[in-house]
């Protein structure tokens, strides 16, 4: 797959996220994808991956901005640094009450790429920082 193709795959993931097209995102991952949610949970499988984003969209309206995409020399790994911009729609347990707060938070995405799709996706962001932003917003 070359570095350019890996970068295009990551860009397609970000574009699908920004369009809230969870089905398109799911088509980019392996049937047995390993997904680290950024919330301390690891999910296995395309269906669990899809369900996570469908559920999350009830609570947050988000898009990834300012994306910087990186690919490894062996084309099997990639990453993206993004600003997660969103609106908090419905209260999540462990977070402040939702009042339509807007937020911008740095986040990272890490990918393992195998046979033209993602076999692992890890989302990393500072959940306490998100809680603080939602408390002050």
JSON list of C-alpha atoms in Angstrom, two decimals:
[
{"chain": "A", "resi": 1, "resn": "UNK", "atom": "CA", "xyz": [0.00, 0.00, 0.00]},
{"chain": "A", "resi": 2, "resn": "UNK", "atom": "CA", "xyz": [2.48, 3.03, -0.07]},
{"chain": "A", "resi": 3, "resn": "UNK", "atom": "CA", "xyz": [2.64, 5.99, 2.23]},
{"chain": "A", "resi": 4, "resn": "UNK", "atom": "CA", "xyz": [0.38, 8.10, -0.01]},
{"chain": "A", "resi": 5, "resn": "UNK", "atom": "CA", "xyz": [-2.31, 5.40, -0.01]},
{"chain": "A", "resi": 6, "resn": "UNK", "atom": "CA", "xyz": [-2.03, 5.09, 3.79]},
{"chain": "A", "resi": 7, "resn": "UNK", "atom": "CA", "xyz": [-2.42, 8.86, 4.14]},
{"chain": "A", "resi": 8, "resn": "UNK", "atom": "CA", "xyz": [-5.49, 8.79, 1.84]},
{"chain": "A", "resi": 9, "resn": "UNK", "atom": "CA", "xyz": [-7.03, 6.03, 3.97]},
{"chain": "A", "resi": 10, "resn": "UNK", "atom": "CA", "xyz": [-6.53, 8.12, 7.12]},
{"chain": "A", "resi": 11, "resn": "UNK", "atom": "CA", "xyz": [-7.96, 11.20, 5.36]},
{"chain": "A", "resi": 12, "resn": "UNK", "atom": "CA", "xyz": [-11.00, 9.13, 4.29]},
{"chain": "A", "resi": 13, "resn": "UNK", "atom": "CA", "xyz": [-11.51, 8.14, 7.94]},
{"chain": "A", "resi": 14, "resn": "UNK", "atom": "CA", "xyz": [-11.39, 11.77, 9.10]},
{"chain": "A", "resi": 15, "resn": "UNK", "atom": "CA", "xyz": [-13.68, 12.89, 6.26]},
{"chain": "A", "resi": 16, "resn": "UNK", "atom": "CA", "xyz": [-16.24, 10.19, 7.12]},
{"chain": "A", "resi": 17, "resn": "UNK", "atom": "CA", "xyz": [-16.08, 11.23, 10.79]},
{"chain": "A", "resi": 18, "resn": "UNK", "atom": "CA", "xyz": [-16.66, 14.87, 9.85]},
{"chain": "A", "resi": 19, "resn": "UNK", "atom": "CA", "xyz": [-19.71, 13.86, 7.82]},
{"chain": "A", "resi": 20, "resn": "UNK", "atom": "CA", "xyz": [-21.01, 11.69, 10.70]},
{"chain": "A", "resi": 21, "resn": "UNK", "atom": "CA", "xyz": [-20.97, 8.82, 8.22]},
{"chain": "A", "resi": 22, "resn": "UNK", "atom": "CA", "xyz": [-20.42, 5.98, 10.68]},
{"chain": "A", "resi": 23, "resn": "UNK", "atom": "CA", "xyz": [-21.13, 3.34, 8.03]},
{"chain": "A", "resi": 24, "resn": "UNK", "atom": "CA", "xyz": [-18.39, 4.75, 5.78]},
{"chain": "A", "resi": 25, "resn": "UNK", "atom": "CA", "xyz": [-15.99, 4.71, 8.75]},
{"chain": "A", "resi": 26, "resn": "UNK", "atom": "CA", "xyz": [-16.91, 1.09, 9.48]},
{"chain": "A", "resi": 27, "resn": "UNK", "atom": "CA", "xyz": [-16.14, 0.12, 5.89]},
{"chain": "A", "resi": 28, "resn": "UNK", "atom": "CA", "xyz": [-12.57, 1.35, 6.43]},
{"chain": "A", "resi": 29, "resn": "UNK", "atom": "CA", "xyz": [-11.88, -1.05, 9.31]},
{"chain": "A", "resi": 30, "resn": "UNK", "atom": "CA", "xyz": [-11.24, -4.78, 9.38]},
{"chain": "A", "resi": 31, "resn": "UNK", "atom": "CA", "xyz": [-14.08, -7.09, 10.45]},
{"chain": "A", "resi": 32, "resn": "UNK", "atom": "CA", "xyz": [-12.09, -7.84, 13.64]},
{"chain": "A", "resi": 33, "resn": "UNK", "atom": "CA", "xyz": [-10.75, -4.32, 14.24]},
{"chain": "A", "resi": 34, "resn": "UNK", "atom": "CA", "xyz": [-9.30, -3.55, 17.66]},
{"chain": "A", "resi": 35, "resn": "UNK", "atom": "CA", "xyz": [-10.61, -0.15, 18.76]},
{"chain": "A", "resi": 36, "resn": "UNK", "atom": "CA", "xyz": [-9.30, 1.72, 21.80]},
{"chain": "A", "resi": 37, "resn": "UNK", "atom": "CA", "xyz": [-11.99, 4.32, 22.45]},
{"chain": "A", "resi": 38, "resn": "UNK", "atom": "CA", "xyz": [-10.01, 6.91, 24.40]},
{"chain": "A", "resi": 39, "resn": "UNK", "atom": "CA", "xyz": [-12.34, 6.28, 27.33]},
{"chain": "A", "resi": 40, "resn": "UNK", "atom": "CA", "xyz": [-10.39, 3.33, 28.72]},
{"chain": "A", "resi": 41, "resn": "UNK", "atom": "CA", "xyz": [-12.37, 0.75, 26.79]},
{"chain": "A", "resi": 42, "resn": "UNK", "atom": "CA", "xyz": [-11.19, -1.65, 24.09]},
{"chain": "A", "resi": 43, "resn": "UNK", "atom": "CA", "xyz": [-13.78, -2.87, 21.59]},
{"chain": "A", "resi": 44, "resn": "UNK", "atom": "CA", "xyz": [-13.32, -5.69, 19.10]},
{"chain": "A", "resi": 45, "resn": "UNK", "atom": "CA", "xyz": [-15.07, -5.91, 15.75]},
{"chain": "A", "resi": 46, "resn": "UNK", "atom": "CA", "xyz": [-16.57, -3.70, 13.08]},
{"chain": "A", "resi": 47, "resn": "UNK", "atom": "CA", "xyz": [-20.06, -3.82, 14.57]},
{"chain": "A", "resi": 48, "resn": "UNK", "atom": "CA", "xyz": [-18.87, -2.67, 18.02]},
{"chain": "A", "resi": 49, "resn": "UNK", "atom": "CA", "xyz": [-16.82, 0.07, 16.34]},
{"chain": "A", "resi": 50, "resn": "UNK", "atom": "CA", "xyz": [-19.87, 1.28, 14.39]},
{"chain": "A", "resi": 51, "resn": "UNK", "atom": "CA", "xyz": [-22.15, 1.12, 17.44]},
{"chain": "A", "resi": 52, "resn": "UNK", "atom": "CA", "xyz": [-19.69, 3.18, 19.51]},
{"chain": "A", "resi": 53, "resn": "UNK", "atom": "CA", "xyz": [-19.82, 6.10, 17.07]},
{"chain": "A", "resi": 54, "resn": "UNK", "atom": "CA", "xyz": [-23.58, 5.89, 16.56]},
{"chain": "A", "resi": 55, "resn": "UNK", "atom": "CA", "xyz": [-24.04, 6.02, 20.34]},
{"chain": "A", "resi": 56, "resn": "UNK", "atom": "CA", "xyz": [-21.44, 8.77, 20.85]},
{"chain": "A", "resi": 57, "resn": "UNK", "atom": "CA", "xyz": [-23.22, 10.96, 18.30]},
{"chain": "A", "resi": 58, "resn": "UNK", "atom": "CA", "xyz": [-26.25, 11.10, 20.61]},
{"chain": "A", "resi": 59, "resn": "UNK", "atom": "CA", "xyz": [-24.09, 12.92, 23.17]},
{"chain": "A", "resi": 60, "resn": "UNK", "atom": "CA", "xyz": [-21.61, 14.85, 21.04]},
{"chain": "A", "resi": 61, "resn": "UNK", "atom": "CA", "xyz": [-21.71, 16.55, 17.65]},
{"chain": "A", "resi": 62, "resn": "UNK", "atom": "CA", "xyz": [-18.05, 16.55, 16.65]},
{"chain": "A", "resi": 63, "resn": "UNK", "atom": "CA", "xyz": [-15.65, 17.11, 13.82]},
{"chain": "A", "resi": 64, "resn": "UNK", "atom": "CA", "xyz": [-11.91, 16.74, 13.47]},
{"chain": "A", "resi": 65, "resn": "UNK", "atom": "CA", "xyz": [-10.11, 19.92, 12.40]},
{"chain": "A", "resi": 66, "resn": "UNK", "atom": "CA", "xyz": [-6.48, 20.92, 11.84]},
{"chain": "A", "resi": 67, "resn": "UNK", "atom": "CA", "xyz": [-5.53, 17.36, 10.86]},
{"chain": "A", "resi": 68, "resn": "UNK", "atom": "CA", "xyz": [-1.85, 16.52, 10.50]},
{"chain": "A", "resi": 69, "resn": "UNK", "atom": "CA", "xyz": [-1.42, 13.03, 9.07]},
{"chain": "A", "resi": 70, "resn": "UNK", "atom": "CA", "xyz": [1.68, 10.90, 9.55]},
{"chain": "A", "resi": 71, "resn": "UNK", "atom": "CA", "xyz": [2.54, 7.53, 8.01]},
{"chain": "A", "resi": 72, "resn": "UNK", "atom": "CA", "xyz": [5.23, 5.04, 8.93]},
{"chain": "A", "resi": 73, "resn": "UNK", "atom": "CA", "xyz": [7.99, 4.02, 6.55]},
{"chain": "A", "resi": 74, "resn": "UNK", "atom": "CA", "xyz": [6.71, 0.46, 6.31]},
{"chain": "A", "resi": 75, "resn": "UNK", "atom": "CA", "xyz": [3.13, 1.56, 5.44]},
{"chain": "A", "resi": 76, "resn": "UNK", "atom": "CA", "xyz": [1.57, -0.52, 8.21]},
{"chain": "A", "resi": 77, "resn": "UNK", "atom": "CA", "xyz": [1.10, 2.30, 10.71]},
{"chain": "A", "resi": 78, "resn": "UNK", "atom": "CA", "xyz": [-0.21, 5.82, 10.65]},
{"chain": "A", "resi": 79, "resn": "UNK", "atom": "CA", "xyz": [-1.36, 8.60, 12.92]},
{"chain": "A", "resi": 80, "resn": "UNK", "atom": "CA", "xyz": [-3.22, 11.88, 12.87]},
{"chain": "A", "resi": 81, "resn": "UNK", "atom": "CA", "xyz": [-3.09, 14.80, 15.25]},
{"chain": "A", "resi": 82, "resn": "UNK", "atom": "CA", "xyz": [-6.40, 16.69, 15.25]},
{"chain": "A", "resi": 83, "resn": "UNK", "atom": "CA", "xyz": [-8.40, 19.28, 17.10]},
{"chain": "A", "resi": 84, "resn": "UNK", "atom": "CA", "xyz": [-11.67, 17.70, 18.17]},
{"chain": "A", "resi": 85, "resn": "UNK", "atom": "CA", "xyz": [-14.27, 20.47, 17.91]},
{"chain": "A", "resi": 86, "resn": "UNK", "atom": "CA", "xyz": [-17.68, 19.70, 19.23]},
{"chain": "A", "resi": 87, "resn": "UNK", "atom": "CA", "xyz": [-20.92, 20.48, 20.93]},
{"chain": "A", "resi": 88, "resn": "UNK", "atom": "CA", "xyz": [-22.07, 18.59, 24.01]},
{"chain": "A", "resi": 89, "resn": "UNK", "atom": "CA", "xyz": [-25.68, 17.55, 23.36]},
{"chain": "A", "resi": 90, "resn": "UNK", "atom": "CA", "xyz": [-26.75, 15.13, 26.09]},
{"chain": "A", "resi": 91, "resn": "UNK", "atom": "CA", "xyz": [-25.31, 14.42, 29.55]},
{"chain": "A", "resi": 92, "resn": "UNK", "atom": "CA", "xyz": [-22.80, 11.56, 29.80]},
{"chain": "A", "resi": 93, "resn": "UNK", "atom": "CA", "xyz": [-22.27, 9.80, 33.13]},
{"chain": "A", "resi": 94, "resn": "UNK", "atom": "CA", "xyz": [-19.10, 11.14, 34.74]},
{"chain": "A", "resi": 95, "resn": "UNK", "atom": "CA", "xyz": [-19.16, 14.41, 32.80]},
{"chain": "A", "resi": 96, "resn": "UNK", "atom": "CA", "xyz": [-20.87, 17.73, 33.63]},
{"chain": "A", "resi": 97, "resn": "UNK", "atom": "CA", "xyz": [-24.48, 18.35, 32.67]},
{"chain": "A", "resi": 98, "resn": "UNK", "atom": "CA", "xyz": [-24.95, 18.99, 28.96]},
{"chain": "A", "resi": 99, "resn": "UNK", "atom": "CA", "xyz": [-26.07, 22.52, 28.09]},
{"chain": "A", "resi": 100, "resn": "UNK", "atom": "CA", "xyz": [-24.96, 22.68, 24.47]},
{"chain": "A", "resi": 101, "resn": "UNK", "atom": "CA", "xyz": [-21.38, 23.59, 25.44]},
{"chain": "A", "resi": 102, "resn": "UNK", "atom": "CA", "xyz": [-18.88, 23.98, 22.61]},
{"chain": "A", "resi": 103, "resn": "UNK", "atom": "CA", "xyz": [-15.32, 22.73, 23.01]},
{"chain": "A", "resi": 104, "resn": "UNK", "atom": "CA", "xyz": [-12.02, 22.27, 21.20]},
{"chain": "A", "resi": 105, "resn": "UNK", "atom": "CA", "xyz": [-9.64, 19.57, 22.40]},
{"chain": "A", "resi": 106, "resn": "UNK", "atom": "CA", "xyz": [-6.41, 18.13, 21.02]},
{"chain": "A", "resi": 107, "resn": "UNK", "atom": "CA", "xyz": [-6.65, 14.45, 20.13]},
{"chain": "A", "resi": 108, "resn": "UNK", "atom": "CA", "xyz": [-4.58, 11.78, 18.45]},
{"chain": "A", "resi": 109, "resn": "UNK", "atom": "CA", "xyz": [-5.54, 8.84, 16.27]},
{"chain": "A", "resi": 110, "resn": "UNK", "atom": "CA", "xyz": [-3.26, 5.87, 15.81]},
{"chain": "A", "resi": 111, "resn": "UNK", "atom": "CA", "xyz": [-3.77, 3.23, 13.15]},
{"chain": "A", "resi": 112, "resn": "UNK", "atom": "CA", "xyz": [-2.46, -0.20, 12.19]},
{"chain": "A", "resi": 113, "resn": "UNK", "atom": "CA", "xyz": [-3.03, -0.77, 8.48]},
{"chain": "A", "resi": 114, "resn": "UNK", "atom": "CA", "xyz": [-3.37, -4.24, 7.00]},
{"chain": "A", "resi": 115, "resn": "UNK", "atom": "CA", "xyz": [-4.59, -5.23, 3.53]},
{"chain": "A", "resi": 116, "resn": "UNK", "atom": "CA", "xyz": [-5.92, -1.76, 2.75]},
{"chain": "A", "resi": 117, "resn": "UNK", "atom": "CA", "xyz": [-7.97, -1.26, 5.91]},
{"chain": "A", "resi": 118, "resn": "UNK", "atom": "CA", "xyz": [-7.46, -0.48, 9.58]},
{"chain": "A", "resi": 119, "resn": "UNK", "atom": "CA", "xyz": [-6.86, -3.47, 11.86]},
{"chain": "A", "resi": 120, "resn": "UNK", "atom": "CA", "xyz": [-6.42, -1.22, 14.91]},
{"chain": "A", "resi": 121, "resn": "UNK", "atom": "CA", "xyz": [-7.68, 2.28, 15.68]},
{"chain": "A", "resi": 122, "resn": "UNK", "atom": "CA", "xyz": [-6.77, 4.07, 18.90]},
{"chain": "A", "resi": 123, "resn": "UNK", "atom": "CA", "xyz": [-8.31, 7.41, 19.84]},
{"chain": "A", "resi": 124, "resn": "UNK", "atom": "CA", "xyz": [-6.38, 9.36, 22.47]},
{"chain": "A", "resi": 125, "resn": "UNK", "atom": "CA", "xyz": [-7.55, 12.50, 24.21]},
{"chain": "A", "resi": 126, "resn": "UNK", "atom": "CA", "xyz": [-7.45, 13.99, 27.69]},
{"chain": "A", "resi": 127, "resn": "UNK", "atom": "CA", "xyz": [-10.83, 13.13, 29.22]},
{"chain": "A", "resi": 128, "resn": "UNK", "atom": "CA", "xyz": [-10.23, 15.25, 32.38]},
{"chain": "A", "resi": 129, "resn": "UNK", "atom": "CA", "xyz": [-9.44, 18.21, 30.09]},
{"chain": "A", "resi": 130, "resn": "UNK", "atom": "CA", "xyz": [-12.70, 17.57, 28.23]},
{"chain": "A", "resi": 131, "resn": "UNK", "atom": "CA", "xyz": [-14.59, 17.54, 31.54]},
{"chain": "A", "resi": 132, "resn": "UNK", "atom": "CA", "xyz": [-12.94, 20.83, 32.53]},
{"chain": "A", "resi": 133, "resn": "UNK", "atom": "CA", "xyz": [-13.86, 22.43, 29.19]},
{"chain": "A", "resi": 134, "resn": "UNK", "atom": "CA", "xyz": [-17.46, 21.28, 29.58]},
{"chain": "A", "resi": 135, "resn": "UNK", "atom": "CA", "xyz": [-17.60, 22.62, 33.15]},
{"chain": "A", "resi": 136, "resn": "UNK", "atom": "CA", "xyz": [-16.37, 26.04, 32.13]},
{"chain": "A", "resi": 137, "resn": "UNK", "atom": "CA", "xyz": [-18.37, 26.26, 28.89]}
]
